[in-house]
Coordinates of N, CA, C and O in Angstrom, one line a residue:
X1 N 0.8 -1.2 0.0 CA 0.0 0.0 0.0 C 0.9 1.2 0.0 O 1.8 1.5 0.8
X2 N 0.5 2.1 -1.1 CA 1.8 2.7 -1.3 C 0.9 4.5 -1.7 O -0.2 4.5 -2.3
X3 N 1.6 5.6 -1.3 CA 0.3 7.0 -1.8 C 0.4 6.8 -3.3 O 1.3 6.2 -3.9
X4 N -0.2 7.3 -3.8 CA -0.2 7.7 -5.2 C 0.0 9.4 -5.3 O -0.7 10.1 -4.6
X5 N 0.9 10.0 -6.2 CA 0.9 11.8 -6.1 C 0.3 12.2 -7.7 O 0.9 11.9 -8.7
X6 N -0.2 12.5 -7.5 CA -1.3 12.9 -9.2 C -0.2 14.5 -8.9 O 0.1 15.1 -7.9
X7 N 0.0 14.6 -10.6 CA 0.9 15.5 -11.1 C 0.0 16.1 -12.2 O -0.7 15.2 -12.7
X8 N -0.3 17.8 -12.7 CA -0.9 17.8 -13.7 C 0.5 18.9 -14.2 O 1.2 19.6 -13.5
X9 N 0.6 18.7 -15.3 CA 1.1 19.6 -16.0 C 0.3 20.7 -17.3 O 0.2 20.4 -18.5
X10 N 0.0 21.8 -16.6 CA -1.1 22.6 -17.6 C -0.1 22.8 -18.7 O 1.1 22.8 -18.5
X11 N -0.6 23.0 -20.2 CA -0.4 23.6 -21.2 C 0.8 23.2 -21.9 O 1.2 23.9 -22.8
X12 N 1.3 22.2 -21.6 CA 2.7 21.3 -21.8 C 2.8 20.9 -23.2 O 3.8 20.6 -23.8
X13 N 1.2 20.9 -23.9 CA 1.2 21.0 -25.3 C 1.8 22.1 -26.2 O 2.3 21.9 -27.3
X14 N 1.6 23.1 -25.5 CA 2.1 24.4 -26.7 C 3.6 24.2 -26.8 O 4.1 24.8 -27.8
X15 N 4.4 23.6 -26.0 CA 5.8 23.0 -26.0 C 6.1 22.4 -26.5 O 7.1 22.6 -27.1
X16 N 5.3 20.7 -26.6 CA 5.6 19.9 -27.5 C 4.3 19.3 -27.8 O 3.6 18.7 -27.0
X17 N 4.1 19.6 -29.2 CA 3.1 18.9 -30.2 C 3.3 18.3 -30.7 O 4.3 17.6 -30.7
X18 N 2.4 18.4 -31.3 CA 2.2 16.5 -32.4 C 1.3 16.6 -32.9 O 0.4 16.1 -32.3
X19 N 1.1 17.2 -34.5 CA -0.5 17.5 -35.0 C -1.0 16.4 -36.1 O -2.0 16.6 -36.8
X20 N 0.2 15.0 -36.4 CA -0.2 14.1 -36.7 C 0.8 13.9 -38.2 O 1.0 12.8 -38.7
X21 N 1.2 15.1 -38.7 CA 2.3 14.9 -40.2 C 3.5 15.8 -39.5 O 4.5 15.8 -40.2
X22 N 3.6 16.3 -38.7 CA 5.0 16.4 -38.0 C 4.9 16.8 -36.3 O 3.8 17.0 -35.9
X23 N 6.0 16.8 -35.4 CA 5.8 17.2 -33.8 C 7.0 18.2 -33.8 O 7.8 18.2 -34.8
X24 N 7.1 18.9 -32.9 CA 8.2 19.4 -32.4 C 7.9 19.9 -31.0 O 7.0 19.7 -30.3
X25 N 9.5 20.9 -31.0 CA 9.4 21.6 -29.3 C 9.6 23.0 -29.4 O 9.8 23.6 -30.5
X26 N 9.4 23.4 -28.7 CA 10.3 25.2 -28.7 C 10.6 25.2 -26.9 O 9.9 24.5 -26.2
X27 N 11.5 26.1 -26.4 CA 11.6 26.4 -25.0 C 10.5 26.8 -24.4 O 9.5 27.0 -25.0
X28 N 10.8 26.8 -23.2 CA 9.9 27.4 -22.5 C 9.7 27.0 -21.0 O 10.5 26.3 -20.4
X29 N 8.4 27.6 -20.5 CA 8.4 26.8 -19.1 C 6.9 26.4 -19.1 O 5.9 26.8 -19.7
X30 N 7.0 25.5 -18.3 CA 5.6 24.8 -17.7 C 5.0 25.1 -16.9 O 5.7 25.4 -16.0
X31 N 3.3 25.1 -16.6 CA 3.2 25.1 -15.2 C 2.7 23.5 -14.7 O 2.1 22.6 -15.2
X32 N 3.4 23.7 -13.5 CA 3.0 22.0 -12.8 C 2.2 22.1 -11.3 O 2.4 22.8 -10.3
X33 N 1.1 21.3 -11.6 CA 0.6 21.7 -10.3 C 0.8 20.1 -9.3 O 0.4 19.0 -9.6
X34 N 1.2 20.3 -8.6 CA 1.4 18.8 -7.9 C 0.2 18.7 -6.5 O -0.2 19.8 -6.1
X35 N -0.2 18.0 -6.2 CA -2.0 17.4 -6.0 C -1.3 17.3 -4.3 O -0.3 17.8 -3.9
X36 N -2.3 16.4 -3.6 CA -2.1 16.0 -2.6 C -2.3 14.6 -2.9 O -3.1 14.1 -3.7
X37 N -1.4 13.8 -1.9 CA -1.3 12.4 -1.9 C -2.2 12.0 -1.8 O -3.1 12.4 -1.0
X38 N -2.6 10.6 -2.7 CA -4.3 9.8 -2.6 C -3.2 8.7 -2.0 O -2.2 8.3 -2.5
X39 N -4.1 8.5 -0.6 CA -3.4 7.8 0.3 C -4.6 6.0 -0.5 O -5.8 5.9 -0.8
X40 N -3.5 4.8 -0.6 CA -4.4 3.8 -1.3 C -4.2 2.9 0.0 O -3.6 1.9 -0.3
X41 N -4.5 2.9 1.4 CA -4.3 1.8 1.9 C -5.9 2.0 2.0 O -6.2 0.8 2.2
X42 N -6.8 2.4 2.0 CA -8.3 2.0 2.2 C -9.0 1.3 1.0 O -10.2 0.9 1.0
X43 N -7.9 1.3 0.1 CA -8.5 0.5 -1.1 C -7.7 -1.0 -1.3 O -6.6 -1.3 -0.8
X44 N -8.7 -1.6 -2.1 CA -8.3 -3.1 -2.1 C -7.5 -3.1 -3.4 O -7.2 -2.2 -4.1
X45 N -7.2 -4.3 -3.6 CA -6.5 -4.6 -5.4 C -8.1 -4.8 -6.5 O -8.0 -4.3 -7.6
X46 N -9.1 -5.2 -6.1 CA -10.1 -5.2 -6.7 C -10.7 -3.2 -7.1 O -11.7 -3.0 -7.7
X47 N -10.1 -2.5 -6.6 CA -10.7 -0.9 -6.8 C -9.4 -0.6 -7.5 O -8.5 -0.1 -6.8
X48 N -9.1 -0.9 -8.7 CA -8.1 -0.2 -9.5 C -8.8 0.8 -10.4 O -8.4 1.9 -10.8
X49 N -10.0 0.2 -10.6 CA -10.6 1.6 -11.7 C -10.7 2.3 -11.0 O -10.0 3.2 -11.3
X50 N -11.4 2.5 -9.8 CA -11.6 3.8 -8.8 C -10.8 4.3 -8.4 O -11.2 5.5 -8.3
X51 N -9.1 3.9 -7.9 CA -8.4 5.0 -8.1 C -7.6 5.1 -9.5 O -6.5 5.7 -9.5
X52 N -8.0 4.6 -10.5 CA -7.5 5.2 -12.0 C -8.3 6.2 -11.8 O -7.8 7.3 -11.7
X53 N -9.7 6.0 -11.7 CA -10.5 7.4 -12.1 C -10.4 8.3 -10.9 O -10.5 9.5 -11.4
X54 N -10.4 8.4 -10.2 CA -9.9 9.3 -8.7 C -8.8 10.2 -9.0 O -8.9 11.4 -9.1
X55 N -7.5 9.4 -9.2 CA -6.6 10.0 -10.0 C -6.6 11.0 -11.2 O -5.9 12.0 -11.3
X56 N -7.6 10.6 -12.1 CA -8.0 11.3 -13.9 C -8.5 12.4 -13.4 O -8.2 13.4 -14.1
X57 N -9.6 12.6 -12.0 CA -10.1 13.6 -11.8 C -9.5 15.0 -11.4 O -9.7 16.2 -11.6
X58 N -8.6 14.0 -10.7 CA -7.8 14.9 -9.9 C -7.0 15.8 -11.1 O -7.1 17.0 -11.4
X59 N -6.3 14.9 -11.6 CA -5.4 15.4 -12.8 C -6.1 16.8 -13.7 O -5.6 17.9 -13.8
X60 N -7.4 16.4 -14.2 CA -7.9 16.7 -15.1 C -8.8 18.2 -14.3 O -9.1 19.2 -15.0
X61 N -8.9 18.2 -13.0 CA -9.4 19.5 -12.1 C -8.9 20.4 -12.7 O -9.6 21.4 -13.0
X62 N -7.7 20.3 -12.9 CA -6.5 21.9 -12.8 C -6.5 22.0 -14.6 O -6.1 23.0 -15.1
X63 N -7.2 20.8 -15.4 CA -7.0 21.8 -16.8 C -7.8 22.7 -17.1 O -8.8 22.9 -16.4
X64 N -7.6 23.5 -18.3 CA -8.1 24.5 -18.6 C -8.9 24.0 -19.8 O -9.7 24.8 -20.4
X65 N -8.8 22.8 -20.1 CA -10.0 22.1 -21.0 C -10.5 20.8 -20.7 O -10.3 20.4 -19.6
X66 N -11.2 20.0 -21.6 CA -11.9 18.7 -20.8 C -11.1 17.6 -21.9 O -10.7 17.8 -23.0
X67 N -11.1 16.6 -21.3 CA -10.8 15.3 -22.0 C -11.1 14.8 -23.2 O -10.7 13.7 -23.5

């Protein structure tokens, strides 16, 4: 039983793309938002989707668009 730390990195796309006939990078900086620990000892091995999706949520809070 081990925490999990959900990391979001906003906007990390305008840095490096990928629009399907070529990718690149340019400099720059990121913003990173780092979450609070999802403590998993209250969950079993049978709730992996629940903390995949706990996790997604968390991640996906801090973007500035939807999935």
């Amino acid at each position: 039983k081990i925490e999990i730390l959900p990391v979001t990195i906003i906007d990390n796309w305008k840095l490096l793309w990928d629009d399907g006939n070529k990718w690149g990078f340019k400099p720059g900086f990121s913003k990173i938002y780092v979450h609070k620990p999802i403590d998993c000892s209250q969950f079993n091995e049978q709730d992996d989707e629940l903390i995949r999706d706990l996790v997604c949520q968390k991640i996906t809070s801090k973007l500035n668009y939807k999935l």
